[in-house]
Amino acid sequence: MINSVITSKYCKNGTFLRRIQSFVSRNRKLSDSQSNFISMYWPKFGIDFSQFYINIDDYFHFHFPLILEIGFGVGDSLLRYALRNPSKNFIGIEVYLPGIVSCLKHINFHSLKNVRIIYHDAVEVLNNMICDKTLHEIQIFFPDPWPKRRHRKRRIFTKMFARLILKKLVFNGILHISTDCQSYAEEIVSIVHDISGYSNLSNSNSYISRPKFRPFTKFEKKAIRFNNSVFDLMFKSV
């Protein structure tokens, strides 16, 4: 049942067909009740992957500024942002099926009309579905840091990805990233500084103070528990 609802035909053996993936499938088999829940509510709150640009207004009741969160996990930050900002529209992208189920349940419980979610690889979604100069903000909170040197090529944030994001942001659009991996934070700053069209909103041209409006997620709580520093990075398209 679940395959006919949200699993893209561009998947094979549970992983997406992209040469170097930034994620490894952590999906476990869903229960019948979880599969049935997705079947029931995906048509209402989900957006199927498409190889063609979509009209965002087809999925929301109102034409509001559009925020995209990449890798929302179980939806901690996505849902809180949507609840606090009813005059903004939100799209979340995630490849972790239990997270999809959890987020759908909360969207339904709160009757949120300003949130939609996509189950697919973020790079393919941006390349194929999102028109240029569409997004007012892109959020990437605690992406997989792939800390081992031999795995760092799997990090989602590359120079190519940064250029792709810039194309999708409106003028003065915001890119907000948080991570507890210092080497990743340093790499992101270095990548963005080499690309014309971004302005770092940090006074020191590195990191900003933790914004009070950014919700705490389980990943951040875990980082704090292990005494890891958390780095917030914010850039503006200019």
C-alpha positions in Angstrom: 0.0 0.0 0.0 2.7 2.5 1.0 4.6 2.1 -2.3 1.6 3.2 -4.3 1.2 6.3 -2.1 4.6 8.0 -1.8 7.5 5.8 -2.9 8.9 7.4 -6.0 9.5 5.2 -9.1 13.0 6.7 -9.1 13.9 4.6 -6.0 15.6 1.3 -6.0 15.9 -1.0 -3.0 14.9 1.8 -0.7 17.5 4.3 -1.8 17.3 7.1 -4.3 19.2 7.0 -7.6 21.8 9.7 -7.1 25.5 8.9 -7.4 26.7 10.2 -4.1 23.9 10.3 -1.5 24.0 12.5 1.6 21.9 10.0 3.5 21.7 6.3 4.1 18.3 4.7 4.3 17.3 4.2 8.0 13.8 3.1 7.1 12.4 0.2 9.0 9.2 -1.6 8.0 6.1 0.4 8.8 3.3 -1.2 10.8 -0.1 -1.7 9.0 -1.5 1.2 11.0 1.3 3.5 9.9 0.9 2.5 6.3 -2.8 3.1 6.5 -2.3 6.5 8.1 0.0 7.5 5.2 -2.5 6.2 2.7 -5.2 8.3 4.3 -3.4 11.6 4.8 -0.7 11.8 2.2 -3.1 13.0 -0.5 -4.1 15.8 1.9 -0.7 16.9 3.2 1.9 15.4 0.9 3.4 16.4 -2.4 4.4 13.7 -4.8 7.8 13.9 -6.5 7.7 15.3 -10.0 10.2 15.7 -12.7 8.6 19.0 -13.7 8.3 22.3 -11.9 5.2 22.5 -9.7 2.9 25.4 -9.1 3.2 26.0 -5.3 -0.1 27.8 -5.1 -1.9 24.5 -6.1 -1.0 23.1 -2.7 -1.8 26.0 -0.3 -4.9 27.9 0.6 -3.1 31.3 0.5 -0.2 32.9 -1.4 2.2 33.4 1.5 6.1 33.6 1.6 7.4 30.1 1.2 9.9 28.4 3.6 11.6 25.1 2.8 13.1 22.9 5.5 15.5 20.2 4.2 15.7 17.1 6.4 13.0 17.8 9.0 13.5 14.5 10.9 10.3 14.0 12.9 9.1 17.5 12.2 10.1 19.3 15.5 11.1 22.6 13.9 8.9 22.4 10.9 5.7 22.1 12.9 6.7 24.7 15.5 7.6 27.2 12.8 4.3 26.5 11.0 2.3 26.9 14.2 4.0 30.2 15.1 3.8 31.6 11.5 0.3 31.1 10.1 1.1 33.8 7.4 3.9 31.7 5.9 3.8 28.5 3.9 6.1 25.6 4.7 7.4 22.7 2.7 9.5 20.0 4.4 11.6 17.4 2.7 12.5 14.1 4.4 13.6 10.6 3.4 13.0 8.9 6.8 9.6 7.3 6.7 8.8 7.1 10.4 9.5 10.8 10.5 7.1 11.3 7.6 4.4 9.4 9.6 5.1 11.4 12.8 4.9 14.7 11.0 1.7 13.8 9.1 0.1 12.9 12.4 0.9 16.3 13.9 -0.1 18.2 10.8 -3.5 16.5 11.0 -3.9 16.9 14.7 -3.2 20.7 14.5 -5.2 21.0 11.3 -2.4 22.9 9.7 -3.1 24.4 6.3 0.3 25.9 5.7 2.5 22.8 5.7 3.2 20.2 3.0 5.8 17.5 2.9 7.8 15.7 0.2 9.4 12.3 0.5 12.3 12.4 -1.8 16.0 13.4 -2.2 16.3 17.2 -1.6 18.7 17.8 -4.5 16.3 16.2 -7.0 13.4 18.1 -5.5 15.2 21.4 -5.9 16.4 20.6 -9.4 13.1 19.3 -10.7 10.2 20.7 -8.8 11.0 24.1 -7.3 11.1 27.1 -9.7 13.9 29.6 -9.5 13.4 32.6 -7.2 10.6 30.9 -5.3 11.8 30.4 -1.8 12.0 33.1 0.9 14.0 30.9 3.3 15.7 27.6 3.2 16.4 25.9 6.6 18.8 23.0 7.1 19.0 22.1 10.7 21.6 19.5 11.9 22.3 17.8 8.6 24.2 14.5 8.8 27.8 15.7 9.4 29.5 12.6 8.1 32.4 13.3 10.5 34.8 10.7 9.1 37.1 12.2 6.5 36.4 9.4 4.0 32.7 10.0 4.2 32.7 13.8 3.9 31.9 13.6 0.2 28.5 12.5 1.3 27.7 15.8 3.0 24.8 17.5 1.4 26.3 21.0 1.5 28.7 21.3 -1.4 29.5 24.2 -3.7 27.1 22.8 -6.3 24.4 22.5 -3.7 25.0 26.1 -2.5 24.7 27.4 -6.0 21.5 25.4 -6.5 20.0 26.9 -3.4 21.0 30.4 -4.4 19.0 30.0 -7.7 15.9 29.0 -5.7 16.0 31.9 -3.2 14.2 35.2 -3.9 16.2 38.4 -3.6 17.1 38.9 0.0 16.1 35.3 0.7 17.6 33.6 3.8 19.7 30.4 4.1 19.8 29.2 7.7 21.9 26.3 8.7 22.7 24.9 12.2 25.1 22.1 13.1 27.1 20.8 16.0 30.0 19.7 13.8 32.6 22.5 13.7 34.5 21.1 10.7 31.2 21.1 8.8 30.4 24.7 9.9 33.8 25.8 8.8 33.4 24.1 5.5 30.0 25.7 4.9 31.3 29.2 5.6 34.2 28.6 3.2 32.0 27.3 0.4 29.5 30.2 0.7 32.2 32.8 0.8 33.5 31.6 -2.5 30.1 32.1 -4.2 29.0 35.5 -5.5 25.5 36.3 -4.5 25.6 35.4 -0.8 26.0 37.8 2.1 27.0 36.4 5.5 24.8 37.9 8.2 27.4 37.3 10.9 29.2 40.4 12.1 32.4 38.3 12.3 31.7 36.8 8.8 31.4 33.3 10.4 28.5 32.3 12.8 25.6 34.1 14.3 24.3 33.8 17.9 21.6 31.2 18.3 18.4 32.8 17.2 15.7 32.6 19.9 13.1 31.9 17.3 14.7 28.6 16.2 13.0 25.7 18.0 15.1 23.2 19.9 15.1 19.8 18.2 16.1 16.4 19.6 19.4 16.7 17.7 20.3 19.9 19.4 19.3 18.6 22.8 21.6 15.6 22.1 24.4 17.9 21.2 24.0 19.9 24.4 23.9 16.7 26.4 27.3 15.8 25.0 28.6 19.3 25.5 29.0 19.9 21.8 29.0 23.5 20.6 26.1 24.4 18.2 26.9 26.7 15.2 24.2 28.8 13.5 25.0 30.1 10.1 22.8 32.6 8.2 23.3 34.0 4.7 21.2 36.3 2.5 20.9 36.2 -1.2 21.9 39.6 -2.7 
